[in-house]
Each structure stands twice: as C-alpha cells, then as structure tokens.
Tab-separated table of C-alpha atoms and ligand atoms in Angstrom:
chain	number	residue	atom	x	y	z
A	29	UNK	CA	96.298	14.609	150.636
A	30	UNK	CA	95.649	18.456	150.017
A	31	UNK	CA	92.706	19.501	148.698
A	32	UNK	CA	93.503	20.270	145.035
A	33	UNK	CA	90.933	22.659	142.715
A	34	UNK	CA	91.420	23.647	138.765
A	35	UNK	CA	89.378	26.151	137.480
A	36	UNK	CA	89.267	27.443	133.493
A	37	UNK	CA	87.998	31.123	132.844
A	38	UNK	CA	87.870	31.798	128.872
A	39	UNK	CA	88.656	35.213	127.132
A	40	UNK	CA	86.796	36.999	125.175
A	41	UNK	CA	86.281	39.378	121.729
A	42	UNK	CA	84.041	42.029	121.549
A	43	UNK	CA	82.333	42.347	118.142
A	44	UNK	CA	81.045	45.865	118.127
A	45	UNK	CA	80.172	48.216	121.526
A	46	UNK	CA	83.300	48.725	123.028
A	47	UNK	CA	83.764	51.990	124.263
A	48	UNK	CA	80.171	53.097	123.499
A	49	UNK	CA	79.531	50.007	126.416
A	50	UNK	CA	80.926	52.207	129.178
A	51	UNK	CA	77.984	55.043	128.709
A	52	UNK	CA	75.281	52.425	128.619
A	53	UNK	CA	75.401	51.600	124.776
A	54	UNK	CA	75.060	47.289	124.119
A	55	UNK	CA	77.744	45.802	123.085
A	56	UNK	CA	78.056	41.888	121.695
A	57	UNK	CA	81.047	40.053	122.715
A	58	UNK	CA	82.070	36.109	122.144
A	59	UNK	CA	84.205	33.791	124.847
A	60	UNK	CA	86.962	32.470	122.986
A	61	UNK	CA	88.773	29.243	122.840
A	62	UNK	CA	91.934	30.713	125.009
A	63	UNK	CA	91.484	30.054	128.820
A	64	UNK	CA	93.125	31.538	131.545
A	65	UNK	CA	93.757	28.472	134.975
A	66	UNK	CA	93.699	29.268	138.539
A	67	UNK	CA	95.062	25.899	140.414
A	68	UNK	CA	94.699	26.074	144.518
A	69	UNK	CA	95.685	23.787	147.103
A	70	UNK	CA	95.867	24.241	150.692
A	71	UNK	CA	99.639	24.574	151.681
A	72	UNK	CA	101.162	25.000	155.628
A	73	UNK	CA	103.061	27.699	154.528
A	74	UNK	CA	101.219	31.119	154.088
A	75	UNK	CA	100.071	32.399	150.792
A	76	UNK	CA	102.041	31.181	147.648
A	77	UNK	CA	101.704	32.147	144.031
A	78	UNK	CA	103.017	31.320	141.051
A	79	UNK	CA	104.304	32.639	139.038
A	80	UNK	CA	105.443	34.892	142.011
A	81	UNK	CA	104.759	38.657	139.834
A	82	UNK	CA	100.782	37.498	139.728
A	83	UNK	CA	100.930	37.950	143.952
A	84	UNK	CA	99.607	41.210	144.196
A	85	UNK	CA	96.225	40.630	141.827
A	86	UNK	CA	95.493	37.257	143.637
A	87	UNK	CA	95.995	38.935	146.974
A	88	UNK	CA	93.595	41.977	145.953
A	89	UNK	CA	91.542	39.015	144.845
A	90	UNK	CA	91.053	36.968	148.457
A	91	UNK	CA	91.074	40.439	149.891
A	92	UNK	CA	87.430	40.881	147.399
A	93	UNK	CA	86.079	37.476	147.534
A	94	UNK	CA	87.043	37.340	151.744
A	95	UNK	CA	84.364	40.717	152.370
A	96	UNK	CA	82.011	40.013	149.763
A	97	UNK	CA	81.582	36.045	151.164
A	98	UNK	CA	82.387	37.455	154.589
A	99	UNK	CA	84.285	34.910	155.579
A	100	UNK	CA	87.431	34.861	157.623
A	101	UNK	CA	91.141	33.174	156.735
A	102	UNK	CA	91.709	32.247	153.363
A	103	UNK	CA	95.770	32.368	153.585
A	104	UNK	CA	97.234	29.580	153.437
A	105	UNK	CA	96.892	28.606	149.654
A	106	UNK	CA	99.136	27.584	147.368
A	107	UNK	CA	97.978	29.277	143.946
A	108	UNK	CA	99.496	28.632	140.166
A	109	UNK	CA	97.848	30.770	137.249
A	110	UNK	CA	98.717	29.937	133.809
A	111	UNK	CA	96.973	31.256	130.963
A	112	UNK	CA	96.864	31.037	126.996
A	113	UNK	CA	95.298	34.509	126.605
A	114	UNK	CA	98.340	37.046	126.164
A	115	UNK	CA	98.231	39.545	128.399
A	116	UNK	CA	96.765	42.948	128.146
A	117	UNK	CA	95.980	42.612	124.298
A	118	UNK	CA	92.065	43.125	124.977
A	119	UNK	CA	91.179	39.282	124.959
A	120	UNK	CA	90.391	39.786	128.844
A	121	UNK	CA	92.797	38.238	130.623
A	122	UNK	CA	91.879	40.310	133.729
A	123	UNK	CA	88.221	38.982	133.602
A	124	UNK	CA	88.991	35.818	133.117
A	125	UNK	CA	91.419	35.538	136.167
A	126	UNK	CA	89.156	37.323	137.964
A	127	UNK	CA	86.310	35.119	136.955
A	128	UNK	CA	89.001	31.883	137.509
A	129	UNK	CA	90.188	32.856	140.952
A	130	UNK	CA	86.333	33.403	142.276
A	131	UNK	CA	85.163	30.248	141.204
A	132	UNK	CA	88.259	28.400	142.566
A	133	UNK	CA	87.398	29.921	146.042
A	134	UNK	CA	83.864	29.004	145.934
A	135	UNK	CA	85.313	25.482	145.006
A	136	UNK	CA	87.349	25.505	147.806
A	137	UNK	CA	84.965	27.191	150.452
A	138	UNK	CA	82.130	24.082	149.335
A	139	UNK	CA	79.747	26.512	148.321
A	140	UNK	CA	77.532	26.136	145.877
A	141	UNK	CA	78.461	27.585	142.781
A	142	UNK	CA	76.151	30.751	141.758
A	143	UNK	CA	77.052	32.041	138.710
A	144	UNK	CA	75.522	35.245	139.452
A	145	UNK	CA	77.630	35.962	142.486
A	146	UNK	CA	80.372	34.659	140.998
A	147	UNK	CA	79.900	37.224	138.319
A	148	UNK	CA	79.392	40.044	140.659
A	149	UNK	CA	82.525	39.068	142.672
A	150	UNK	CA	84.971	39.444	139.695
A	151	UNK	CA	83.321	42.760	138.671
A	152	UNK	CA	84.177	43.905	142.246
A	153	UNK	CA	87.762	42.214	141.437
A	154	UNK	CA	87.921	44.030	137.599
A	155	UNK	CA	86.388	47.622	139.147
A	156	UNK	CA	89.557	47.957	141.473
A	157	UNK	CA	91.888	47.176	138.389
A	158	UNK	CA	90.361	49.660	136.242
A	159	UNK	CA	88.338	52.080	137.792
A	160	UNK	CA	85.048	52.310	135.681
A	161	UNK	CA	84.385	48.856	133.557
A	162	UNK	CA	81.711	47.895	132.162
A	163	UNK	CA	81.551	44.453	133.804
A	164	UNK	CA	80.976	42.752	129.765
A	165	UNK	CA	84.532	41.035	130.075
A	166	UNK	CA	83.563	39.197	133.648
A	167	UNK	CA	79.908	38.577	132.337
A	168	UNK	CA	81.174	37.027	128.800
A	169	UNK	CA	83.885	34.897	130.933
A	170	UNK	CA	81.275	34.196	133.388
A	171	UNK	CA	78.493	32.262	131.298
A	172	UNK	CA	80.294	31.908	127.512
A	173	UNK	CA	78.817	31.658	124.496
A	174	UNK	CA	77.646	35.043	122.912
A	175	UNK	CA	76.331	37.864	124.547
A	176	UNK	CA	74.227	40.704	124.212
A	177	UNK	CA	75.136	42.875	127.269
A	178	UNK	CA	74.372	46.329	128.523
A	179	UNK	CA	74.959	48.277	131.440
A	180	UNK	CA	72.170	50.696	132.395
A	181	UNK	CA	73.773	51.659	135.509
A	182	UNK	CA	76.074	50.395	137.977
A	183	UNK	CA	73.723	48.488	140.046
A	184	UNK	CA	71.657	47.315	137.188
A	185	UNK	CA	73.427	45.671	134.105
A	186	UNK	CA	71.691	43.310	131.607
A	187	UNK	CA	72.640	40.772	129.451
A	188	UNK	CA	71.010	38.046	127.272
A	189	UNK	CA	72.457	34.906	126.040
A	190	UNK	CA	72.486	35.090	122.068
A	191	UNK	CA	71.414	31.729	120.017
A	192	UNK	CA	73.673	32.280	117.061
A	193	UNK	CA	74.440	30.646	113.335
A	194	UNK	CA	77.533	28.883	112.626
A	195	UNK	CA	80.369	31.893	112.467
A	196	UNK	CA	82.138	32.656	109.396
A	197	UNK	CA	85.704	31.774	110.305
A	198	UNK	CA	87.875	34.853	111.609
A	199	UNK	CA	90.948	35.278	112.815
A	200	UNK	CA	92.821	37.336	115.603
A	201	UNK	CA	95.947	39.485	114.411
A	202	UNK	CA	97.785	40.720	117.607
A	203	UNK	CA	98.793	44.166	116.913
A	204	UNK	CA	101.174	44.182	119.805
A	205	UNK	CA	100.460	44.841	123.437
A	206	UNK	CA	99.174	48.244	123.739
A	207	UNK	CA	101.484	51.125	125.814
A	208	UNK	CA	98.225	52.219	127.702
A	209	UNK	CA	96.392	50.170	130.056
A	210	UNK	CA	92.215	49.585	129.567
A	211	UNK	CA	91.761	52.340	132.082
A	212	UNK	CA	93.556	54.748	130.157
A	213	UNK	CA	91.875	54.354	127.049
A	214	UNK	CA	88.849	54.563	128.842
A	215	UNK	CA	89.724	58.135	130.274
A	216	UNK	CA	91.541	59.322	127.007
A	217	UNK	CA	87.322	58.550	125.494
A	218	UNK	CA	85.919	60.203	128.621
A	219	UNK	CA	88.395	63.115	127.870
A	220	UNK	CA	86.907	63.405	124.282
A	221	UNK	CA	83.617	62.952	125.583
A	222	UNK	CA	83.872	66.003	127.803
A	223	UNK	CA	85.236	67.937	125.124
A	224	UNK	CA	82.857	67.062	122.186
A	225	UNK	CA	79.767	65.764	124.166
A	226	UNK	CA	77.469	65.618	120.731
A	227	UNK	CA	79.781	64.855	118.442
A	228	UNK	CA	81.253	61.648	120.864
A	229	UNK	CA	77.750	60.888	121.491
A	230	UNK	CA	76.492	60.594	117.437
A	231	UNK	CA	79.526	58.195	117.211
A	232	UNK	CA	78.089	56.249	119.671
A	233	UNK	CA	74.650	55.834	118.487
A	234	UNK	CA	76.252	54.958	115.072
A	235	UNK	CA	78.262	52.041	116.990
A	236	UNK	CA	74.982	51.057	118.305
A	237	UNK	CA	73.668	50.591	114.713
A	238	UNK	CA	76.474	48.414	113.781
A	239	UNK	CA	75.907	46.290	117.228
A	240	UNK	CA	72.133	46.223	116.212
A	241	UNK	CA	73.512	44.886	112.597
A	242	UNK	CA	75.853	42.193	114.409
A	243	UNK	CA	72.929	41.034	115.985
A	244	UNK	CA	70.682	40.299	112.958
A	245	UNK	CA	73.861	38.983	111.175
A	246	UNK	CA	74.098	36.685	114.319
A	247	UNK	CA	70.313	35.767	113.507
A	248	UNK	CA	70.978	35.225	109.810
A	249	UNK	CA	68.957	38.693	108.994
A	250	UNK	CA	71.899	40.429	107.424
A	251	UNK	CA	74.684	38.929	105.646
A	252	UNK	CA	77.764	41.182	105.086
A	253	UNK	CA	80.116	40.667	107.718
A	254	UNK	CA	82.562	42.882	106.566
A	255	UNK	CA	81.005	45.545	105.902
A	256	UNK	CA	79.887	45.532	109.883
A	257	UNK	CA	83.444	45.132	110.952
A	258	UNK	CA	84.629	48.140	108.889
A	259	UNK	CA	81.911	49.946	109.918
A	260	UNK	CA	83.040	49.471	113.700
A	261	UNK	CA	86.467	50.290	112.834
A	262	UNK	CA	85.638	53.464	111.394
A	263	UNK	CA	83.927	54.623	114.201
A	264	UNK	CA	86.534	53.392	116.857
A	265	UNK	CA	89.175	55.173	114.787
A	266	UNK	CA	86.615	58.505	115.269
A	267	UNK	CA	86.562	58.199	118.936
A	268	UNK	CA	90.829	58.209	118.499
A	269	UNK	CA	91.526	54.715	120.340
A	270	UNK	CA	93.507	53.613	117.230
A	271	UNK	CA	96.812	54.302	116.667
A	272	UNK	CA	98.258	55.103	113.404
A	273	UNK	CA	100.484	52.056	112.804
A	274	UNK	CA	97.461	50.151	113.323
A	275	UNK	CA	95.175	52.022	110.915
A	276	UNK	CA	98.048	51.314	108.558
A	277	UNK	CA	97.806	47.750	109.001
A	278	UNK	CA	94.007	47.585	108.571
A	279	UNK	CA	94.250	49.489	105.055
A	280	UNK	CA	96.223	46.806	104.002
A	281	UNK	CA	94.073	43.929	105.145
A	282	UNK	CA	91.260	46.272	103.131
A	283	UNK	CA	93.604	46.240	100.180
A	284	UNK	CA	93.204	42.992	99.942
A	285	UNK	CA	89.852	42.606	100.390
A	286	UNK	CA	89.942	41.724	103.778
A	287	UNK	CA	88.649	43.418	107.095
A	288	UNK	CA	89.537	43.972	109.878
A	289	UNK	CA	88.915	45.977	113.026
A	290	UNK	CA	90.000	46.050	116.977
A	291	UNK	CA	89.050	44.572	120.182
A	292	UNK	CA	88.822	45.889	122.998
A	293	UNK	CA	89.859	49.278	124.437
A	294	UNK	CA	92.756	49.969	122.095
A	295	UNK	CA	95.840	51.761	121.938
A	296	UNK	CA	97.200	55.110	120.409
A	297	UNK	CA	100.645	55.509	120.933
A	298	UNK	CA	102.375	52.424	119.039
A	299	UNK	CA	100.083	49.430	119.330
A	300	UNK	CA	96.148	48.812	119.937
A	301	UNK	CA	96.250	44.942	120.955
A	302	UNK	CA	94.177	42.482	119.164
A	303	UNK	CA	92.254	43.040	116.248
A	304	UNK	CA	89.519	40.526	114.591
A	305	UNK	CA	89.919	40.049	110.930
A	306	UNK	CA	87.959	38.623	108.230
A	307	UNK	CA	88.456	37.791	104.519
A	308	UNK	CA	85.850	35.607	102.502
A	309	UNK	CA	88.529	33.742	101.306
A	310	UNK	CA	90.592	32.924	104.762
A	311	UNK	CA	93.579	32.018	102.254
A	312	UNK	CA	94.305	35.299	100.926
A	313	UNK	CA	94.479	36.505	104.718
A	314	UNK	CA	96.972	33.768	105.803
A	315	UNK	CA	98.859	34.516	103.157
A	316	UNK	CA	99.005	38.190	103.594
A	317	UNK	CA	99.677	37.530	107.572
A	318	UNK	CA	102.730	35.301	105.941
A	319	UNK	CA	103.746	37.990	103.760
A	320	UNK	CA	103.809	40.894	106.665
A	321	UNK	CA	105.082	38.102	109.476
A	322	UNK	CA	101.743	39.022	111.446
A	323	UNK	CA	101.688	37.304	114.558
A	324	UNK	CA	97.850	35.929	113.190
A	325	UNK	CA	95.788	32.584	114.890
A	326	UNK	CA	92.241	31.475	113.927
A	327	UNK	CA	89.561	31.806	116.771
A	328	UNK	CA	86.190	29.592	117.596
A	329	UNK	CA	83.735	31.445	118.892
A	330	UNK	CA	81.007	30.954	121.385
A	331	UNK	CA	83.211	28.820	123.443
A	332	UNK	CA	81.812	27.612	127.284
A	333	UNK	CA	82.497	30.672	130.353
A	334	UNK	CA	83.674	29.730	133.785
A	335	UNK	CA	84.962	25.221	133.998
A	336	UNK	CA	85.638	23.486	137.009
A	337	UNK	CA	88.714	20.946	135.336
A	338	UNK	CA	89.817	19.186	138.661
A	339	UNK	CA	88.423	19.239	142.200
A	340	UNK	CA	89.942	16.021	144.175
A	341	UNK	CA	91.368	15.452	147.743
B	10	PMV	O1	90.582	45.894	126.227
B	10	PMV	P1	89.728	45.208	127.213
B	10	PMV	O2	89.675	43.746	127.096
B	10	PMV	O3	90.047	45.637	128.613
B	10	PMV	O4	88.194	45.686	126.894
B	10	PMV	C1	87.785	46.946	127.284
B	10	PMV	C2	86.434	47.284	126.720
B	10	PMV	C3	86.002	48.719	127.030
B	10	PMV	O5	84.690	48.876	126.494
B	10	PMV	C4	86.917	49.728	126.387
B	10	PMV	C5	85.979	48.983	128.528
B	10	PMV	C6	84.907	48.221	129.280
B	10	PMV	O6	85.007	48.209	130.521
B	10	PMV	O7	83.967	47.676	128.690
C-alpha cells in the first residue's frame, strides 16, 4: 500500500503588532482552533493536487522545500489540502499551508522533524507569496500556543512562547474577504511610511504600548481587555488599513458596549477580513451579530501549531 501522511497546520489571530511587526515592532499572536490539512501519498502518475486551483502554491512549495533539503525528485505525489480557515481573511491560511505542506514532506522524506527548519522552510514558502513578511504567521502555526514574536532583521527573528491565563471568551466577526492581498496592505503602510516617516513611526511605538499591555493582561497584570483592543483599533485605523464600512461596523459593536478590532493586514476598499471582538457579556454580542446577520463564530485560543494526524503504509 502507498505511503499515506496527514498533517494539521492551525491559523492564527494577532492580538496587537500587526503592521508595526514588519519594521521590527513585537507583536502577540494566538494559533486558533481552525486547521488547515495537507494529505500526501505517493501516486505513479506525476504530481496531483486537489483541489486542482491549489497546484501552483504546492508546486512553488516542493520547488522551496526540494533546494532548501537539497534533495532531488519529489513528483510523483498525490496531494489533497482542505482547510477550515477561510481564505485570505487574515487567519493565515498561507502560513498554515505552508507550515502543513513542509511538515508533510519531512514526513514523507523520514526525516526527523525539526521544528526550527520546518519553520524556516515555510517562511521561505510565505516570502515568495508576499514579498516582505514578517515570518509571525509561519512561527505562530509552527509551535502554537501564544507568542511573543519579533523580527529584528531578516536573518535574526525572535520569539518566546507566552504562559498565559485562561482567555476571556472572544469571538471572530468576518468582515468579508478583503479586495487587497497581505502584500498590498503591506506596501499601501510602507507608502505612508515613506510619506510621514515620524508621524507612521509614533503610531507604531503607541501599538507597541498596547502589545506591551496585552502582555501583562496575558500575565494577569492588567485587566481591561477592551480597552486594549480599542486601543489597537484606533491606531490601525491611523495607519489607514481599515476601510470605512468596517469602522462603521466597529462603532456599532462600541455602541453596544462591545469591542472590537482587526486581524491581520486589513483592507480599505470594501472589506478588512477578520476582526476579534469582545463584549463582557458575550450575549449582548451574539445577539447584536443576530440582529446585523454577522457572519460571527467563537474562537479558543492558544490552540497546538504544526500535528502529524496520520502517517501509515
Ligand atoms: O493578514 P495576514 O494574516 O496576512 O497578516 C499579516 C500581518 C502583517 O503584519 C500585516 C504582515 C506580516 O507579515 O506580519
């Protein structure tokens, strides 16, 4: 019988940092309980992969993992990716197929699985997606849990696994998939930045302060929650990757004493993808998320990285 390998990658929120992360600010992001699967098996018949549109990123993927493992043929696979992460939202699907496909491959290949390599490998996957990340979404899908993570430069990134309390529960509220890609919004801040150097970087340092304040509310330090998410929102909204239909949305979770703010790299022209929400009494947001016909789900936090689910003959 084929050799048959299932691998589980999970997605991720960030918390506060995004953005700021890309010009060597911390950021603190959570894996999520939504997984992404890579399934290969060897097949006689070339490279196959389902579903078939997902060919080109799990070519560009064997094409990474063959040079950076130097080996030779990896082609004929069969490969089936299904996920539970939508798509392009900012929950990092990319990472986590990235993360998936790696792992599977190492599976495959017998080698001993190195989480560090692994990690390194879907960075080289995510950096020719979209051209200058940060390498948080590959490191949170990597090793799970929460993370404090940081990159100083692009050979020398640092992260540390955070010991947290029991999280408040919060919810996700998918804004709609965003018109831009990740690497757009990136540019559109880089744009800004070259334009407004001081002012871009005094938001920054202000999103640092609210990371810093995740972290001691993650430590039981510093209780109010929503006043740290708002805080973030404000200051993504200031570096313009919000868009306006959003903003309108996230006055009326404030209305009713709710909070709310996005994840991720945003969106300006219609939607900004996901956005984490958070009322102190979680009824009054489902209700409101009834009301409005908000596409809304509750989230656990902290949830494992990179899962070998099957590996038989
Ligand atoms: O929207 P996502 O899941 O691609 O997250 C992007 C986060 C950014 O900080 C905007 C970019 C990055 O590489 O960290």
């Amino acid at each position: 019988m084929a050799k048959k390998i299932k691998v589980s990658a999970p997605g991720k929120i960030i918390l506060s940092g995004e953005h700021a992360v890309v010009y060597g600010y911390p950021e603190v992001l959570s894996a999520i309980d939504k997984r992404l699967f890579v399934e290969i098996e060897e097949s006689k018949a070339g490279l196959s992969v389902f579903p078939s549109e997902g060919r080109s990123y799990v070519e560009h993927a064997l094409e990474t993992v063959k040079t950076k493992l130097e080996v030779g043929k990896l082609d004929n696979l069969k490969v089936v990716v299904s996920s539970e992460i939508p798509i392009g939202c900012g929950l990092g699907s990319s990472a986590a197929f990235a993360v998936a496909i790696t792992t599977a491959f190492f599976e495959f290949l017998k080698l001993p699985r190195n989480l560090k390599k692994i990690n390194e490998i879907a960075y080289g996957i995510e950096k020719k997606q979209h051209n200058n990340p940060s390498g948080g979404d590959n490191t949170i899908s990597t090793y799970g849990g929460f993370l404090l993570y940081r990159k100083e430069t692009e050979m020398f990134k640092v992260f540390s696994s955070l010991k947290t309390r029991v999280f408040p529960s919060l919810f996700l509220i998918n804004s709609g998939k965003p018109i831009e890609t990740t690497g757009e919004m990136v540019d559109r801040v880089r744009r800004f930045y070259l334009r407004s150097p001081l002012k871009v970087e005094k938001t920054f340092k202000e999103v640092e302060q609210v990371t810093r304040g995740f972290l001691k509310f993650l430590s039981k330090e510093e209780s109010n929650l929503g006043e740290l998410v708002k805080t973030n929102e404000e200051l993504l909204e200031r570096l313009g990757v919000v868009s306006k239909k959003t903003m309108r949305l996230i006055r009326k979770v404030e209305k009713i004493g709710g909070f709310a703010k996005i994840s991720g790299a945003g969106g300006v022209k219609e939607n900004s993808g996901i956005m984490i929400a958070y009322h102190a009494d979680p009824e009054k947001l489902i209700s409101f998320a009834e009301k409005e016909r908000l596409d809304m789900f509750r989230v656990k936090l902290g949830e494992k990285g990179v899962r070998i689910e099957q590996n038989a003959c």
